Short mmCIF file of C-alpha atoms and ligand atoms in Angstrom, two decimals:
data_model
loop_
_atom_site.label_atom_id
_atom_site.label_comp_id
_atom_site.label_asym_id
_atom_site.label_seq_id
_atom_site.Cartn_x
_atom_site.Cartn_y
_atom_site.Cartn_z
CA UNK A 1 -129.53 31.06 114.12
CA UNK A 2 -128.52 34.67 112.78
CA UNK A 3 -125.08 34.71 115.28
CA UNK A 4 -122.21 35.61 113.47
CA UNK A 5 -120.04 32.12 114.89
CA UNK A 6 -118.02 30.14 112.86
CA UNK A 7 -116.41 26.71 114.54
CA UNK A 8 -112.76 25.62 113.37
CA UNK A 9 -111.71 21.93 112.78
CA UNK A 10 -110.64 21.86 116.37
CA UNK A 11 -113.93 22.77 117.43
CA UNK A 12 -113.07 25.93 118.61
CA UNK A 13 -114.55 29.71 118.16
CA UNK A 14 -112.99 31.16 114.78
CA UNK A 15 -112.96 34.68 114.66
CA UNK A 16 -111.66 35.86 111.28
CA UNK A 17 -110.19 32.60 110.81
CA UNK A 18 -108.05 32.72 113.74
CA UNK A 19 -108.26 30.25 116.46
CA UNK A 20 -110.17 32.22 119.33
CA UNK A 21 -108.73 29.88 121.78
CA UNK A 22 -105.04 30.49 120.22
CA UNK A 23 -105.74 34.26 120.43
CA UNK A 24 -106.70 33.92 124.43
CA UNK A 25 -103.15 32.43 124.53
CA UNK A 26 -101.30 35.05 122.92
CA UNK A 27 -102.75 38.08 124.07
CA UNK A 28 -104.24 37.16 127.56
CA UNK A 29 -107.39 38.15 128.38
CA UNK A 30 -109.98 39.73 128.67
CA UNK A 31 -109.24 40.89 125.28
CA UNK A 32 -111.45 42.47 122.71
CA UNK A 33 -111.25 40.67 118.89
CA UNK A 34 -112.31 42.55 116.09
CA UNK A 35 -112.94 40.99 112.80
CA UNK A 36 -111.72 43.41 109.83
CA UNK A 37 -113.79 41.47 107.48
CA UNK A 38 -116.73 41.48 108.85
CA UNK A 39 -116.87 45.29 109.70
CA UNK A 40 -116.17 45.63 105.58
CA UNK A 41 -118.82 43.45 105.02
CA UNK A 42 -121.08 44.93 106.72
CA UNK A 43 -120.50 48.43 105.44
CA UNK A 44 -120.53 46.65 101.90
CA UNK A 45 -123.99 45.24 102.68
CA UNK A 46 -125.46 48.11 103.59
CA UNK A 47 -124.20 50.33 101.25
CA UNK A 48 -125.38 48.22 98.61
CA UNK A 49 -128.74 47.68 99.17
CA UNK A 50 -129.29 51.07 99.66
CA UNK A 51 -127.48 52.19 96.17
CA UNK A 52 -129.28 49.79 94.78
CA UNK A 53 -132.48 51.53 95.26
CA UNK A 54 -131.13 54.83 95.66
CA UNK A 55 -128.23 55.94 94.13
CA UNK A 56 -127.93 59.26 95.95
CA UNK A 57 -126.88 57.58 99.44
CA UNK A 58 -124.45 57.98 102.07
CA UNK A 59 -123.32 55.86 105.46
CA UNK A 60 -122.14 58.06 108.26
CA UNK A 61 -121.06 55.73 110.61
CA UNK A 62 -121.75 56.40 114.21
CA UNK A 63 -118.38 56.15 115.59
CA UNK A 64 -119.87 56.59 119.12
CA UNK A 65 -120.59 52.91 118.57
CA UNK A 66 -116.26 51.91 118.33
CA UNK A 67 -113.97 54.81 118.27
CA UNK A 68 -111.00 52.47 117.81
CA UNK A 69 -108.38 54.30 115.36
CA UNK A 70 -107.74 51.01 113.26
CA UNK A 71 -112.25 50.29 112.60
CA UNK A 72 -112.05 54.14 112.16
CA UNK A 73 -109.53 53.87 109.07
CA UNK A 74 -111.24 50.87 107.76
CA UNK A 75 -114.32 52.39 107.29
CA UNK A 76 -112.32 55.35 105.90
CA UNK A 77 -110.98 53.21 103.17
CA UNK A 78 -114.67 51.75 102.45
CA UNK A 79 -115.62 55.58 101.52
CA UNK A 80 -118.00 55.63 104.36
CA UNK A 81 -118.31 59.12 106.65
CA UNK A 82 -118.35 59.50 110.40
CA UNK A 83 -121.42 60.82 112.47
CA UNK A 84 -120.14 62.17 115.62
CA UNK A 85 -121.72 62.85 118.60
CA UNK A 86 -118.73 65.14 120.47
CA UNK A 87 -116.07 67.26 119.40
CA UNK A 88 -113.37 63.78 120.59
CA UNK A 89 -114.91 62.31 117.76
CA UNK A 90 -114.94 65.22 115.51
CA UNK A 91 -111.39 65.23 116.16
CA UNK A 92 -110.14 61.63 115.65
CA UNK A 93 -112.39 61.37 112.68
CA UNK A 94 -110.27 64.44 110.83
CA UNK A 95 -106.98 63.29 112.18
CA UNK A 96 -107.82 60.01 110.54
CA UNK A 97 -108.37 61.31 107.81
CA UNK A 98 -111.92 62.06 106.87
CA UNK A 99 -112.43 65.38 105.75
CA UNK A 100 -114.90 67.47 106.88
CA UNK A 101 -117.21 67.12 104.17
CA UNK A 102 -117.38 63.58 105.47
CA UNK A 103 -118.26 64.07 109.13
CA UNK A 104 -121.77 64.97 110.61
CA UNK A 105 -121.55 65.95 113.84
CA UNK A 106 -124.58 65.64 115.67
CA UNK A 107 -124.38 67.11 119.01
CA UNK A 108 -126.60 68.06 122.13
CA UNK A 109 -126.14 69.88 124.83
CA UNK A 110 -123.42 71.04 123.36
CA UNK A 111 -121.70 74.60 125.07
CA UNK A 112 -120.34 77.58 122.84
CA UNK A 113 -116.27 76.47 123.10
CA UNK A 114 -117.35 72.65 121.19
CA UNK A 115 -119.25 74.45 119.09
CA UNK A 116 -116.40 76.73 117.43
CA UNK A 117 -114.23 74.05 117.92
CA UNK A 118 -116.14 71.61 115.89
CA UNK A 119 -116.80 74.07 113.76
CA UNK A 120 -113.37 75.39 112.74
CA UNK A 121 -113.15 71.82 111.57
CA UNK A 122 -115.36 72.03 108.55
CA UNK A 123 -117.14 69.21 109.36
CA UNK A 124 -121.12 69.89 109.41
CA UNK A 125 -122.90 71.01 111.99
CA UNK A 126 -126.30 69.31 113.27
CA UNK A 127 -128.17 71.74 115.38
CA UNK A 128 -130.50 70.17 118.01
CA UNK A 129 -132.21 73.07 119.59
CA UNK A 130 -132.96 76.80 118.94
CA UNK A 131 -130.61 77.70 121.60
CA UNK A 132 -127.44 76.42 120.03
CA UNK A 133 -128.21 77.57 116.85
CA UNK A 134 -128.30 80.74 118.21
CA UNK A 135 -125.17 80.54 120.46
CA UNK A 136 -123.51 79.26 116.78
CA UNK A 137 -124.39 82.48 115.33
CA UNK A 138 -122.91 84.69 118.25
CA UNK A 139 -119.67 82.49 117.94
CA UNK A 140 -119.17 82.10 114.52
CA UNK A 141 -119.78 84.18 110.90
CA UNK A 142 -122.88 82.51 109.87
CA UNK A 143 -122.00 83.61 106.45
CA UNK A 144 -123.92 80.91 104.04
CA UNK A 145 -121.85 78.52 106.18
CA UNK A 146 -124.10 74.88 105.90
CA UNK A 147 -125.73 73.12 108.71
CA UNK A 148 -129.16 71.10 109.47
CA UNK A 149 -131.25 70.01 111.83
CA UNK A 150 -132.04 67.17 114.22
CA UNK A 151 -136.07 67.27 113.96
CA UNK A 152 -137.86 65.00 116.30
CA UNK A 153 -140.31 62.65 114.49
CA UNK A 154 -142.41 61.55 117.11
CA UNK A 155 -141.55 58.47 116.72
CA UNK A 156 -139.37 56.53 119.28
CA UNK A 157 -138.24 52.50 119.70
CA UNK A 158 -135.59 50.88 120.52
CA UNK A 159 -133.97 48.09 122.86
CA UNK A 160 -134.14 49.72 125.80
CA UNK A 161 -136.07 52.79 127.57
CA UNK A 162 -132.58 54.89 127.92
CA UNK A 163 -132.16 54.28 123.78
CA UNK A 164 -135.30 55.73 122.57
CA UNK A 165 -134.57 59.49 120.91
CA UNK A 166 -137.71 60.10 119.50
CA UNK A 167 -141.39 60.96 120.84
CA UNK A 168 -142.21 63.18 124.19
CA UNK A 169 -140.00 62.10 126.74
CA UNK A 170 -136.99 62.27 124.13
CA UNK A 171 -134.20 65.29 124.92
CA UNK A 172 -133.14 65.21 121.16
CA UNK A 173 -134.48 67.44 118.25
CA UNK A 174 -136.25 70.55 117.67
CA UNK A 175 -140.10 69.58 117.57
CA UNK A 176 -142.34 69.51 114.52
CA UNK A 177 -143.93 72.43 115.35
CA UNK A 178 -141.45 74.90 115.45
CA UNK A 179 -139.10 73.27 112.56
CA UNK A 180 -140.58 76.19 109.78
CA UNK A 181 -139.87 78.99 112.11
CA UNK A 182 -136.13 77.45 113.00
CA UNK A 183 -135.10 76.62 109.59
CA UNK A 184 -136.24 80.75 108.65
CA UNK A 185 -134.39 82.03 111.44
CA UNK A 186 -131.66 79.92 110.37
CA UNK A 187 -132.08 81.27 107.17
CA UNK A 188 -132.16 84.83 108.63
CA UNK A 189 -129.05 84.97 111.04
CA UNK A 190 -127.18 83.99 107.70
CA UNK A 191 -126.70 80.31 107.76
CA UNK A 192 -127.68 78.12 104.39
CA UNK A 193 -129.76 75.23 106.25
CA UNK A 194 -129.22 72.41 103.83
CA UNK A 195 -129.60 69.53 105.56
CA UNK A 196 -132.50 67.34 108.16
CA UNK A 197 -132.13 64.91 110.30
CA UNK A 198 -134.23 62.51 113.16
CA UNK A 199 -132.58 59.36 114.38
CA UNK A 200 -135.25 57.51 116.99
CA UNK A 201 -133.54 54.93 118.68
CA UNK A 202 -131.09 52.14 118.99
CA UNK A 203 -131.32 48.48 118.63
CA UNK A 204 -134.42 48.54 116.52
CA UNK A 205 -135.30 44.67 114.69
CA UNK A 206 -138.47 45.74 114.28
CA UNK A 207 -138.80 47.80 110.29
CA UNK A 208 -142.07 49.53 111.23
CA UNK A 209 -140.97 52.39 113.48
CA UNK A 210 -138.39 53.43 110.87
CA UNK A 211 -140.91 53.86 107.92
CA UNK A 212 -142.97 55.71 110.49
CA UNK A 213 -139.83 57.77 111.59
CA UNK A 214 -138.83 58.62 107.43
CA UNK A 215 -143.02 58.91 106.80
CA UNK A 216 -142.62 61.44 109.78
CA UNK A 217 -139.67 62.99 109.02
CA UNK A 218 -140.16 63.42 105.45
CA UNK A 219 -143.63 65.81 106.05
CA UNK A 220 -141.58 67.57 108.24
CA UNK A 221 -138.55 68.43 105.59
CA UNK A 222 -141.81 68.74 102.94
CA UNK A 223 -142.78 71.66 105.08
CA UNK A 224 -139.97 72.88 105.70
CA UNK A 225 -139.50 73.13 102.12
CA UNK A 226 -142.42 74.48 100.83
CA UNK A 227 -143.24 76.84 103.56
CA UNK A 228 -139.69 78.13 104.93
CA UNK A 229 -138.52 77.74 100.97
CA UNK A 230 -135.36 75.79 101.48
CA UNK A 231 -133.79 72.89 98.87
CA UNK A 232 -132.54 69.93 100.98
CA UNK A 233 -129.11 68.68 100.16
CA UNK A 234 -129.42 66.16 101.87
CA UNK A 235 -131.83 64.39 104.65
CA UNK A 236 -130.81 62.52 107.23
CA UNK A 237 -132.64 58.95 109.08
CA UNK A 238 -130.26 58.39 111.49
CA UNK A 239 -129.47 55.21 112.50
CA UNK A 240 -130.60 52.43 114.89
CA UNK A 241 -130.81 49.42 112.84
CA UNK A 242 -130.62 46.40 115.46
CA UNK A 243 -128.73 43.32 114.83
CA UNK A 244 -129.49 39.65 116.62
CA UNK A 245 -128.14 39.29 119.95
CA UNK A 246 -129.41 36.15 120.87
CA UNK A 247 -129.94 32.72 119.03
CA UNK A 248 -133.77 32.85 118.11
CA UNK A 249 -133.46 36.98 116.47
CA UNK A 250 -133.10 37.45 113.26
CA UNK A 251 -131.16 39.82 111.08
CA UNK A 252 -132.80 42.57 109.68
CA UNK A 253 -134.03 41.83 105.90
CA UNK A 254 -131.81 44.96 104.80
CA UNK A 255 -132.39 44.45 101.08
CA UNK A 256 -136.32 44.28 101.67
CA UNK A 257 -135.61 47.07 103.91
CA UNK A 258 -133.49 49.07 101.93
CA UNK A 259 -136.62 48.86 99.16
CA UNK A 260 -139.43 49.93 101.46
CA UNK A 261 -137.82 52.57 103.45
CA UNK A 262 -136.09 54.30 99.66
CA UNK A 263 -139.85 53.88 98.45
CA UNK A 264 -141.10 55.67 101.00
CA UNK A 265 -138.23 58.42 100.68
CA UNK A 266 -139.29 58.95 97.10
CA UNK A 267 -143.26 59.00 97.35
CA UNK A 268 -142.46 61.73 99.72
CA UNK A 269 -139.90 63.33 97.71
CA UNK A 270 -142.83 63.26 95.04
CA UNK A 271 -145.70 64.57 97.47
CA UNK A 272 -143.63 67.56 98.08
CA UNK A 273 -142.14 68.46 94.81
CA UNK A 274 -138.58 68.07 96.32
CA UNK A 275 -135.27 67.78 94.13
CA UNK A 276 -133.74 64.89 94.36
CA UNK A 277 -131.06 65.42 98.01
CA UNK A 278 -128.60 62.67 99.36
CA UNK A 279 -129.88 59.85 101.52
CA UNK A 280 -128.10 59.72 104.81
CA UNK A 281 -128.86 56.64 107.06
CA UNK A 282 -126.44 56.28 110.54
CA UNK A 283 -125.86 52.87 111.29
CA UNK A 284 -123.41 52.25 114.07
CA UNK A 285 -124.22 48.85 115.75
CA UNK A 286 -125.16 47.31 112.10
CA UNK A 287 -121.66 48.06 110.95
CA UNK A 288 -119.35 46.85 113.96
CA UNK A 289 -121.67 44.97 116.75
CA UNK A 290 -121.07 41.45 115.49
CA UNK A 291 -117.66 42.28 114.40
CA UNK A 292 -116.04 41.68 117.92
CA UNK A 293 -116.15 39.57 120.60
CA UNK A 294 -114.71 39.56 123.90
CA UNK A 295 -112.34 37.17 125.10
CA UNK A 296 -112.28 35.96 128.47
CA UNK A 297 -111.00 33.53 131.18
CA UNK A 298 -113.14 31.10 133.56
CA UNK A 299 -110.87 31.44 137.18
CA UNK A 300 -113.00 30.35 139.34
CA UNK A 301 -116.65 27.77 139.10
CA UNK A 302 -118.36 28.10 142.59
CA UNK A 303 -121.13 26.23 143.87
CA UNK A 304 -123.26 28.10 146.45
CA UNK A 305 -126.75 29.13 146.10
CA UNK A 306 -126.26 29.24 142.26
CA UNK A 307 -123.56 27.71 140.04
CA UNK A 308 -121.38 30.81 139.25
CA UNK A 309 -118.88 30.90 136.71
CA UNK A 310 -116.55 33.66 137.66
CA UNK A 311 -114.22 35.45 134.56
CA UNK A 312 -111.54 37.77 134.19
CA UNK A 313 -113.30 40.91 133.42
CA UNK A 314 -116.85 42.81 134.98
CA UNK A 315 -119.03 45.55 133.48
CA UNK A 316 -116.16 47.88 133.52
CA UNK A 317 -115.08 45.89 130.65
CA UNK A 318 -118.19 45.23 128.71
CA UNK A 319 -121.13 47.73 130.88
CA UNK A 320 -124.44 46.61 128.45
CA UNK A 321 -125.71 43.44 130.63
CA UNK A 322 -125.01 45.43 133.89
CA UNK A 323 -126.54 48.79 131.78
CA UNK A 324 -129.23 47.74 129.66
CA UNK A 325 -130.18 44.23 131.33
CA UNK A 326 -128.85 43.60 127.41
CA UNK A 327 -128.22 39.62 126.06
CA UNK A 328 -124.73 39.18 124.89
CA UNK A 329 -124.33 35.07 123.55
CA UNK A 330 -121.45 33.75 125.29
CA UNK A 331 -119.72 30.54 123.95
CA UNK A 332 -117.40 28.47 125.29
CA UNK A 333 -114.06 28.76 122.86
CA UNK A 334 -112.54 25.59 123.35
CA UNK A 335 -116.01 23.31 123.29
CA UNK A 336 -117.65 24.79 120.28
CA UNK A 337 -118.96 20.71 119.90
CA UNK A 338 -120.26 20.22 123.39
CA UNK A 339 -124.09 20.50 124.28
CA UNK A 340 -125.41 22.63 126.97
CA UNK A 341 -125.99 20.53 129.99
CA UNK A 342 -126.86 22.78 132.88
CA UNK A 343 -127.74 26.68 133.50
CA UNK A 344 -125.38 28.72 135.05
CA UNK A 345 -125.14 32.47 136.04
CA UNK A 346 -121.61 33.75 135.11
CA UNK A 347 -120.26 36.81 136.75
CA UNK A 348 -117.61 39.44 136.32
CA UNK A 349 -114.95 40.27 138.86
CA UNK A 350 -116.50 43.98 140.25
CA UNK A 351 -117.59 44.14 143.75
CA UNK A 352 -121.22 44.55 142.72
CA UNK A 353 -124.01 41.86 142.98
CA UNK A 354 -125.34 43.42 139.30
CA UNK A 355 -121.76 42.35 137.65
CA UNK A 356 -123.24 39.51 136.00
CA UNK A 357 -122.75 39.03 132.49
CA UNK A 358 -125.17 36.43 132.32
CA UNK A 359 -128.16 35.10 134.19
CA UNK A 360 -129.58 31.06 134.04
CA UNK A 361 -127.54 30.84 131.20
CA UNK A 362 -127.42 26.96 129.34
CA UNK A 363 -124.13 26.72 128.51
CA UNK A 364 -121.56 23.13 128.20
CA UNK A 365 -120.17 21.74 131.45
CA UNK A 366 -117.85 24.89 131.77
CA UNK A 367 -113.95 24.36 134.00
CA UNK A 368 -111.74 27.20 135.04
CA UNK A 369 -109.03 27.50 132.72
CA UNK A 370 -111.58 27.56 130.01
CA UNK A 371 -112.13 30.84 127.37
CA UNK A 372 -115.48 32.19 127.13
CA UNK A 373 -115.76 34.41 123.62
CA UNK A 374 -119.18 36.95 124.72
CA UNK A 375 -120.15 38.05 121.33
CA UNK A 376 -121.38 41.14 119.72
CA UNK A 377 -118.65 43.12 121.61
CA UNK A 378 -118.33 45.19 118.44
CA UNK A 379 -120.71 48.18 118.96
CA UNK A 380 -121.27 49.89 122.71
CA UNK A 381 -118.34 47.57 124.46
CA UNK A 382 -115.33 48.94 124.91
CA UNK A 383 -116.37 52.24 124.43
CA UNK A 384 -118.47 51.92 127.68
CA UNK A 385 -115.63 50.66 129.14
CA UNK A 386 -114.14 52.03 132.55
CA UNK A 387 -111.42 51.98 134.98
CA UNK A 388 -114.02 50.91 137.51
CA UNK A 389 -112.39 49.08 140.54
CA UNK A 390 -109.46 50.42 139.45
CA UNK A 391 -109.10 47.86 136.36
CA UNK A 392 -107.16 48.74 133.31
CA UNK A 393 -108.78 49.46 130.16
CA UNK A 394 -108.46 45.86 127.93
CA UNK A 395 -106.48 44.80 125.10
CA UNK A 396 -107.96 45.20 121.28
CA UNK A 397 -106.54 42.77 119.29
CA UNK A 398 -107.56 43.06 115.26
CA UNK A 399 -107.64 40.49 113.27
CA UNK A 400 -106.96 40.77 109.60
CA UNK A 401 -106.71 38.24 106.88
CA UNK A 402 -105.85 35.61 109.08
CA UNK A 403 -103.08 37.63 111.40
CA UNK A 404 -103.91 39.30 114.57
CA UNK A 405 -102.35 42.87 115.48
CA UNK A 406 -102.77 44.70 118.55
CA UNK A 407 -104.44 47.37 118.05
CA UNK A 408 -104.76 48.74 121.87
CA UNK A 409 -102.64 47.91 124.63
CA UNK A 410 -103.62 46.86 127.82
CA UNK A 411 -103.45 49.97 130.19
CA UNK A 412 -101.27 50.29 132.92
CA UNK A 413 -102.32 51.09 136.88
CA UNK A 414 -99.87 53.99 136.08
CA UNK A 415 -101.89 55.22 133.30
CA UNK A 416 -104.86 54.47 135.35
CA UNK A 417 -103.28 57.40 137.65
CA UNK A 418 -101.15 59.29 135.20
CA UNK A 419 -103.57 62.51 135.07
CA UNK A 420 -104.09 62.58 138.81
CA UNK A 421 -101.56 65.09 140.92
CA UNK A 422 -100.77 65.21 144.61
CA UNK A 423 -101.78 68.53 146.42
CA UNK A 424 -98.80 69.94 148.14
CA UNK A 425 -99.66 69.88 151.65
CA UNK A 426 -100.34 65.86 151.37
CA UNK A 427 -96.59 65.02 149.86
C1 PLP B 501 -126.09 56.53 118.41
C2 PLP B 501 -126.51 57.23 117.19
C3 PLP B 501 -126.66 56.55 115.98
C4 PLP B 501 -126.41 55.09 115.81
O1 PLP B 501 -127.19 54.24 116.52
P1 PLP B 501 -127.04 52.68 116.26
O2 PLP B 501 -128.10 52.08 117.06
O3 PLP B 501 -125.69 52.28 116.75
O4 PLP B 501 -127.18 52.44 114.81
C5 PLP B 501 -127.00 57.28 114.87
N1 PLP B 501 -127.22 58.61 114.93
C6 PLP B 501 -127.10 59.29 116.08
C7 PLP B 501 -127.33 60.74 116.08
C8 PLP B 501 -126.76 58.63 117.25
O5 PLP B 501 -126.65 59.33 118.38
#
C-alpha cells in the first residue's frame, strides 16, 4: 500500500510524529493536519529527479491546490515558485515573499482590471486566448515586457471529466493551429513571447498522456520557433501528476518518470534545433495531497436502512467525495490495530443525501466518540471549503518537527456574517 500512514506505539494515526488522536483532543475537530515534512519531501523528490536529468528545471507549485500562508512559505524556503491561477493568488504569493520572477500566473477568463493588476506585479503573465492578449496590450505598454502561452495539446486525462484541460471539449489554451499566428502578433503588438505552456489534467497515475501532452506540446513550441522565429526561455508541462488515493494505487515512478518525460523534452529540443530553455513542470496535488489529513469526530452510529456513521464535518469541509465522486481513505485514529469487520457508509452533517464522505466503506467496528483521520486532505480540501449550512470554515493545525501550531483558526458565525450589511428600511 502507497498511503502515506504511519501507526504510533499506541496504535494510533501519527501524523508528523504527533499523536493524531492527541491532536483531535487539543484542537477539536474537524481539523485539518498538515505535515511540514512531508510537503518538503515531496518538493525535494520531485525536484530531484527532475535535476537529475535536467538541470535546467523549475517547480511552480500550483497554489490553487493549498493557499495556506504557512505551506506557501515552506515551499518558499524550498526555492520552489508559485503558479497561480487568479490575481488572490498572485497576491499572497508576492506578499509572501516570492518575487515576481517566481510566479506564473496562469489565468482564464480573466477581465482587463486582473490583468493590470497582476501585471503591475511583475509576476509573468500566461495568456490563454487571443482575446486577452489583446485586451493586455490595450491596458498595458507591451514594451518587450515577457509573457507565454497556454497552448492546448490535444491531449486531455485526468481523474475526473470536470479535470481534463486538454483536447476539444477543454476551455483552456489557444489551439495548435493558430499558436504561429498568436505568438507573431504577440511579437508585433510589442510583447517578447518567451515562454509555452499546456497543462492537461489533474489526478493523472497513468505516465502515457503526459509524454503525449510534452510529444504534443513540444511540435507545437518547435513551430512556433522555427516558423514565428522566437527562442523559448522557458516551456512549460503543467502539472497533474496524481498521487494514490486508495490502498491498491500506486505512486507514480517519478524517477522513471522524470527520465522518460526529460528524454522526450530533449529529442524534441534536438528535432527542432532549439537552445537549451528552462523546464517548468506544475505539480500541485504531488506536492501537498498526502501531506494533510482531516480530523474528525464519530457523534452519532445509526442503524436504519444502512449502518451510517455520522461525523462532525460535511462537504463544506472537504467538497471532493460530494464533487468528484473522489476516494479519500479514512482510518480510524484510535484503532490503527483493529481489522475491518463490517461496511459502513459514513456521512457528513449537511442537509443533503450526497454528503457522504464514504460509501460501503470496510472499516473496524467504529463508536461515537471515536476520531476518523480522512487522508489526502492536502491538495483540493480546504480550499474547496465553504460556509455551506452556515458552518465555519475549520481549523489548520501544522505540524512541525514534532509540535503542532495553529495555523488557521476556526471561523466564527460572526465572521461567517461580517461582510454582510442590513439595508436601511429592514433595521
Ligand atoms: C490546477 C493546475 C495545476 C496543478 O494540477 P495538479 O493536478 O494539482 O498537479 C497546474 N497547472 C495549472 C495551470 C493548473 O490550473
Amino acid at each position: 500500500m502507497d498511503l502515506n500512514i504511519k501507526v504510533n506505539e499506541k496504535n494510533h494515526l501519527d501524523i508528523g510524529g504527533v499523536d493524531a488522536v492527541e491532536i483531535a483532543k487539543k484542537y477539536g475537530t474537524p481539523t485539518y493536519v498538515i505535515d511540514e515534512n512531508r510537503i518538503r519531501d515531496n518538493y525535494n523528490r520531485f525536484y530531484n529527479a527532475f535535476t537529475k536529468y535536467y538541470s535546467d528545471f523549475k517547480v511552480f507549485y500550483a497554489c490553487k491546490a493549498n493557499t495556506n500562508i504557512a505551506v506557501l512559505k515552506i515551499l518558499e524556503e524550498e526555492g520552489c515558485c508559485v503558479d497561480a491561477v487568479s490575481p488572490g493568488e498572485v497576491y499572497i504569493s508576492k506578499k509572501l515573499g516570492f518575487s515576481g520572477d517566481r510566479i506564473l500566473f496562469t489565468g482564464n477568463n480573466i477581465k482587463d482590471d486582473e490583468l493590470k493588476e497582476v501585471a503591475d506585479t511583475g509576476a509573468l503573465l500566461n495568456i490563454d486566448s487571443v482575446s486577452a492578449l489583446k485586451r493586455l496590450a490595450k491596458i498595458v505598454d507591451p514594451d518587450g515586457m515577457k509573457i507565454s502561452f497556454r497552448v492546448n495539446p490535444m491531449v486531455g486525462a485526468g481523474h475526473h471529466d470536470h479535470c481534463i484541460t486538454g483536447g476539444v471539449m477543454s476551455k483552456f489554451g489557444i489551439m495548435d493551429s493558430e499558436a504561429v499566428e498568436v505568438y507573431s502578433l504577440a511579437k508585433d503588438l510589442g510583447f517578447n513571447p518567451v515562454g509555452m505552456h499546456s497543462h492537461i489534467g489533474s489526478g493523472i497515475l497513468d505516465p502515457e498522456p503526459f509524454k503525449l501532452a510534452i510529444s504534443s506540446t513540444m511540435d507545437i513550441a518547435g513551430k512556433v520557433h522555427q516558423e514565428a522565429d522566437i527562442e523559448f526561455e522557458f516551456l512549460d508541462f503543467g502539472g497533474g501528476i496524481g498521487v494514490p488515493y486508495t490502498p491498491t494505487e500506486n505512486t507514480v515512478d517519478i524517477d522513471k518518470f522524470a527520465k522518460e518525460n526529460v528524454a522526450l523534452f530533449k529529442d524534441k529540443l534536438k528535432e527542432y534545433k532549439m537552445n537549451n530553455p528552462t523546464m517548468y513542470l506544475e505539480p500541485g496535488r504531488y506536492l501537498v495531497a498526502d501531506a494533510a489529513a482531516l480530523l474528525v469526530s464519530v457523534n452519532s452510529v445509526k442503524q436504519s436502512y444502512r449502518k451510517f456513521i455520522g461525523v462532525d464535518a460535511g462537504f463544506n469541509t472537504l467538497l471532493r467525495p460530494a464533487m468528484y465522486d473522489s476516494y479519500h481513505h479514512i482510518v480510524v485514529a484510535n484503532k490503527m490495530n483493529e481489522e475491518n469487520t463490517e461496511e459502513v457508509d459514513i456521512a457528513g452533517n449537511v442537509c443533503e443525501s450526497g454528503d457522504l464522505f464514504a460509501r460501503d466503506r470496510p472499516m473496524p467496528k467504529i463508536d461515537e466518540g471515536d476520531t476518523l483521520a480522512i487522508l489526502n486532505a492536502g491538495a483540493y480540501s480546504f480550499t474547496m471549503a465553504s460556509n455551506y449550512n452556515t458552518r465555519p470554515l475549520p481549523k489548520e493545525v501544522l505540524v512541525s518537527n514534532g509540535e503542532t501550531i495553529v495555523v488557521r483558526e476556526e471561523q466564527t458565525y460572526d465572521d461567517i456574517f461580517e461582510k454582510q450589511t442590513m439595508p436601511e428600511h429592514l433595521k
